[in-house]
Amino acid sequence: MPVYRYCLLTLVCPLLLFWGCGSGENHQKEVVASGTIELTDGWARPGAKGMMSAVYLTIRNKTAYPDTLAGVSSDVAREAEVHESYKGENGMSAMRPAPDRVIKSGDNLYLQPGGLHIMLIKLKDDLAAGDSVNVLMEFRHSGARNVRLPVQAQR
């Protein structure tokens, strides 16, 4: 019996050591060391309860890899989506969902009036100038980023 235990330990211990070496911690440290996603210059429009508002900001990808804005949410609205403005067939401005926006390494994604933006749909309360909103942004590689933004009249 002692020989059996010795053989088992001889086989299992090296496997545990190698398994521990591949835990992924080094990869995570490389990602953190290579940069981050920065959220700057953000603001939200005022809006009435039950209606919509829009959020604008700049997303800077300072990581060493492309990342994807995969989703957004906010505690002030029942729904939140990334939208883009465009000219419809009749020449009128319109909006449509614009999910999964890829941001290349070193690039910026500008969410601004007349272009890409975050729509806050079915506001839970009025948003007035001077208030602030929390927006949670989900990135495919960098994970979740929360940002608190002021509510302002159009800049």
C-alpha positions as a LaTeX table, in Angstrom:
\begin{tabular}{lrrr}
\hline
Residue & $x$ (\AA) & $y$ (\AA) & $z$ (\AA) \\
\hline
Met1 & 0.00 & 0.00 & 0.00 \\
Pro2 & 2.75 & 2.59 & 0.77 \\
Val3 & 4.30 & 1.95 & $-2.67$ \\
Tyr4 & 0.93 & 2.63 & $-4.31$ \\
Arg5 & 0.58 & 5.96 & $-2.46$ \\
Tyr6 & 4.14 & 6.93 & $-3.39$ \\
Cys7 & 3.47 & 6.22 & $-7.09$ \\
Leu8 & 0.21 & 8.15 & $-6.97$ \\
Leu9 & 1.91 & 11.17 & $-5.37$ \\
Thr10 & 4.73 & 10.98 & $-7.91$ \\
Leu11 & 2.21 & 11.21 & $-10.74$ \\
Val12 & $-0.25$ & 13.71 & $-9.24$ \\
Cys13 & 2.13 & 16.33 & $-7.77$ \\
Pro14 & 3.80 & 17.30 & $-11.07$ \\
Leu15 & 0.36 & 17.52 & $-12.72$ \\
Leu16 & $-0.83$ & 19.90 & $-10.01$ \\
Leu17 & 2.28 & 22.04 & $-10.43$ \\
Phe18 & 1.84 & 22.27 & $-14.21$ \\
Trp19 & $-1.87$ & 22.96 & $-13.85$ \\
Gly20 & $-1.08$ & 25.83 & $-11.47$ \\
Cys21 & 1.37 & 27.29 & $-13.98$ \\
Gly22 & $-1.35$ & 27.54 & $-16.61$ \\
Ser23 & $-3.87$ & 29.36 & $-14.41$ \\
Gly24 & $-4.09$ & 32.36 & $-16.73$ \\
Glu25 & $-2.79$ & 34.89 & $-14.19$ \\
Asn26 & 0.12 & 35.87 & $-16.42$ \\
His27 & $-2.22$ & 36.58 & $-19.33$ \\
Gln28 & $-4.39$ & 38.78 & $-17.14$ \\
Lys29 & $-1.34$ & 40.73 & $-15.92$ \\
Glu30 & $-0.23$ & 41.27 & $-19.54$ \\
Val31 & $-3.60$ & 42.74 & $-20.44$ \\
Val32 & $-3.59$ & 45.10 & $-17.46$ \\
Ala33 & 0.01 & 46.15 & $-18.15$ \\
Ser34 & $-0.68$ & 46.84 & $-21.82$ \\
Gly35 & $-3.33$ & 49.48 & $-21.14$ \\
Thr36 & $-6.98$ & 49.92 & $-20.49$ \\
Ile37 & $-10.25$ & 51.19 & $-21.87$ \\
Glu38 & $-10.75$ & 54.87 & $-20.97$ \\
Leu39 & $-14.13$ & 56.59 & $-20.92$ \\
Thr40 & $-13.89$ & 60.40 & $-21.17$ \\
Asp41 & $-15.78$ & 63.56 & $-22.09$ \\
Gly42 & $-19.15$ & 62.04 & $-21.22$ \\
Trp43 & $-22.54$ & 63.62 & $-20.69$ \\
Ala44 & $-26.25$ & 62.79 & $-20.98$ \\
Arg45 & $-29.21$ & 64.79 & $-22.28$ \\
Pro46 & $-32.13$ & 65.72 & $-19.99$ \\
Gly47 & $-35.27$ & 63.63 & $-20.46$ \\
Ala48 & $-38.75$ & 63.07 & $-19.04$ \\
Lys49 & $-39.87$ & 59.99 & $-17.13$ \\
Gly50 & $-41.04$ & 57.26 & $-19.52$ \\
Met51 & $-39.27$ & 58.89 & $-22.46$ \\
Met52 & $-35.72$ & 58.65 & $-23.84$ \\
Ser53 & $-32.38$ & 60.32 & $-23.32$ \\
Ala54 & $-29.00$ & 59.97 & $-25.01$ \\
Val55 & $-25.48$ & 59.53 & $-23.66$ \\
Tyr56 & $-22.34$ & 60.73 & $-25.40$ \\
Leu57 & $-18.68$ & 60.05 & $-24.58$ \\
Thr58 & $-15.33$ & 59.07 & $-26.01$ \\
Ile59 & $-14.03$ & 55.51 & $-25.62$ \\
Arg60 & $-10.25$ & 55.16 & $-25.91$ \\
Asn61 & $-8.81$ & 51.69 & $-26.42$ \\
Lys62 & $-5.36$ & 51.84 & $-24.84$ \\
Thr63 & $-5.00$ & 48.07 & $-24.78$ \\
Ala64 & $-2.79$ & 46.02 & $-27.09$ \\
Tyr65 & $-5.76$ & 44.28 & $-28.73$ \\
Pro66 & $-9.08$ & 45.19 & $-30.39$ \\
Asp67 & $-12.06$ & 45.20 & $-28.06$ \\
Thr68 & $-15.81$ & 45.21 & $-28.65$ \\
Leu69 & $-18.45$ & 47.30 & $-26.93$ \\
Ala70 & $-20.88$ & 44.42 & $-26.47$ \\
Gly71 & $-23.58$ & 45.99 & $-24.32$ \\
Val72 & $-24.71$ & 48.92 & $-22.19$ \\
Ser73 & $-27.10$ & 49.41 & $-19.29$ \\
Ser74 & $-28.09$ & 52.10 & $-16.82$ \\
Asp75 & $-30.03$ & 52.14 & $-13.58$ \\
Val76 & $-31.99$ & 55.22 & $-14.75$ \\
Ala77 & $-33.64$ & 53.46 & $-17.73$ \\
Arg78 & $-35.46$ & 50.21 & $-18.38$ \\
Glu79 & $-33.35$ & 49.64 & $-21.50$ \\
Ala80 & $-30.12$ & 51.00 & $-22.97$ \\
Glu81 & $-28.74$ & 50.39 & $-26.46$ \\
Val82 & $-25.98$ & 51.69 & $-28.71$ \\
His83 & $-27.60$ & 53.46 & $-31.69$ \\
Glu84 & $-26.39$ & 55.26 & $-34.77$ \\
Ser85 & $-28.01$ & 58.19 & $-36.54$ \\
Tyr86 & $-28.40$ & 58.06 & $-40.32$ \\
Lys87 & $-30.32$ & 59.69 & $-43.17$ \\
Gly88 & $-33.40$ & 57.70 & $-44.14$ \\
Glu89 & $-34.72$ & 57.17 & $-47.67$ \\
Asn90 & $-36.83$ & 60.30 & $-47.42$ \\
Gly91 & $-33.85$ & 62.39 & $-46.28$ \\
Met92 & $-35.07$ & 62.53 & $-42.69$ \\
Ser93 & $-32.75$ & 61.68 & $-39.82$ \\
Ala94 & $-33.40$ & 58.31 & $-38.20$ \\
Met95 & $-31.77$ & 55.95 & $-35.70$ \\
Arg96 & $-31.08$ & 52.24 & $-35.63$ \\
Pro97 & $-29.39$ & 49.87 & $-33.18$ \\
Ala98 & $-25.63$ & 49.52 & $-33.67$ \\
Pro99 & $-24.53$ & 46.61 & $-31.49$ \\
Asp100 & $-21.05$ & 45.13 & $-31.09$ \\
Arg101 & $-18.86$ & 48.08 & $-32.05$ \\
Val102 & $-15.20$ & 47.02 & $-32.45$ \\
Ile103 & $-12.54$ & 49.47 & $-31.27$ \\
Lys104 & $-9.06$ & 48.74 & $-32.63$ \\
Ser105 & $-6.04$ & 48.99 & $-30.37$ \\
Gly106 & $-5.01$ & 52.64 & $-30.08$ \\
Asp107 & $-8.27$ & 53.92 & $-31.62$ \\
Asn108 & $-11.09$ & 56.03 & $-30.22$ \\
Leu109 & $-14.81$ & 55.48 & $-30.62$ \\
Tyr110 & $-16.73$ & 58.75 & $-30.48$ \\
Leu111 & $-20.33$ & 58.65 & $-29.25$ \\
Gln112 & $-21.64$ & 62.09 & $-30.19$ \\
Pro113 & $-24.79$ & 63.90 & $-31.34$ \\
Gly114 & $-25.61$ & 63.00 & $-34.94$ \\
Gly115 & $-23.57$ & 59.79 & $-34.84$ \\
Leu116 & $-23.15$ & 56.82 & $-32.53$ \\
His117 & $-24.68$ & 57.28 & $-29.08$ \\
Ile118 & $-26.25$ & 55.36 & $-26.21$ \\
Met119 & $-30.04$ & 55.55 & $-26.02$ \\
Leu120 & $-31.57$ & 55.38 & $-22.56$ \\
Ile121 & $-35.06$ & 54.04 & $-23.22$ \\
Lys122 & $-38.07$ & 54.36 & $-20.87$ \\
Leu123 & $-36.47$ & 56.57 & $-18.22$ \\
Lys124 & $-37.51$ & 55.60 & $-14.68$ \\
Asp125 & $-37.53$ & 59.26 & $-13.53$ \\
Asp126 & $-37.01$ & 62.71 & $-15.01$ \\
Leu127 & $-33.40$ & 63.58 & $-15.85$ \\
Ala128 & $-32.67$ & 67.28 & $-15.38$ \\
Ala129 & $-29.54$ & 69.34 & $-15.93$ \\
Gly130 & $-27.39$ & 68.95 & $-12.83$ \\
Asp131 & $-28.37$ & 65.30 & $-12.27$ \\
Ser132 & $-25.99$ & 62.45 & $-13.02$ \\
Val133 & $-26.40$ & 58.97 & $-14.50$ \\
Asn134 & $-24.46$ & 55.75 & $-14.12$ \\
Val135 & $-23.78$ & 53.83 & $-17.31$ \\
Leu136 & $-22.35$ & 50.31 & $-17.30$ \\
Met137 & $-20.48$ & 49.42 & $-20.48$ \\
Glu138 & $-19.63$ & 45.78 & $-21.24$ \\
Phe139 & $-16.50$ & 45.15 & $-23.28$ \\
Arg140 & $-15.86$ & 41.70 & $-24.68$ \\
His141 & $-12.20$ & 41.54 & $-23.53$ \\
Ser142 & $-11.80$ & 44.28 & $-20.92$ \\
Gly143 & $-14.99$ & 43.46 & $-19.01$ \\
Ala144 & $-17.39$ & 45.91 & $-17.43$ \\
Arg145 & $-16.65$ & 49.61 & $-16.98$ \\
Asn146 & $-18.96$ & 51.87 & $-14.99$ \\
Val147 & $-18.98$ & 55.62 & $-15.60$ \\
Arg148 & $-20.94$ & 58.38 & $-13.86$ \\
Leu149 & $-21.88$ & 61.22 & $-16.21$ \\
Pro150 & $-23.48$ & 64.63 & $-15.72$ \\
Val151 & $-26.84$ & 65.47 & $-17.27$ \\
Gln152 & $-26.43$ & 68.66 & $-19.32$ \\
Ala153 & $-28.25$ & 70.67 & $-21.94$ \\
Gln154 & $-26.67$ & 70.13 & $-25.37$ \\
Arg155 & $-23.03$ & 71.21 & $-25.57$ \\
\hline
\end{tabular}
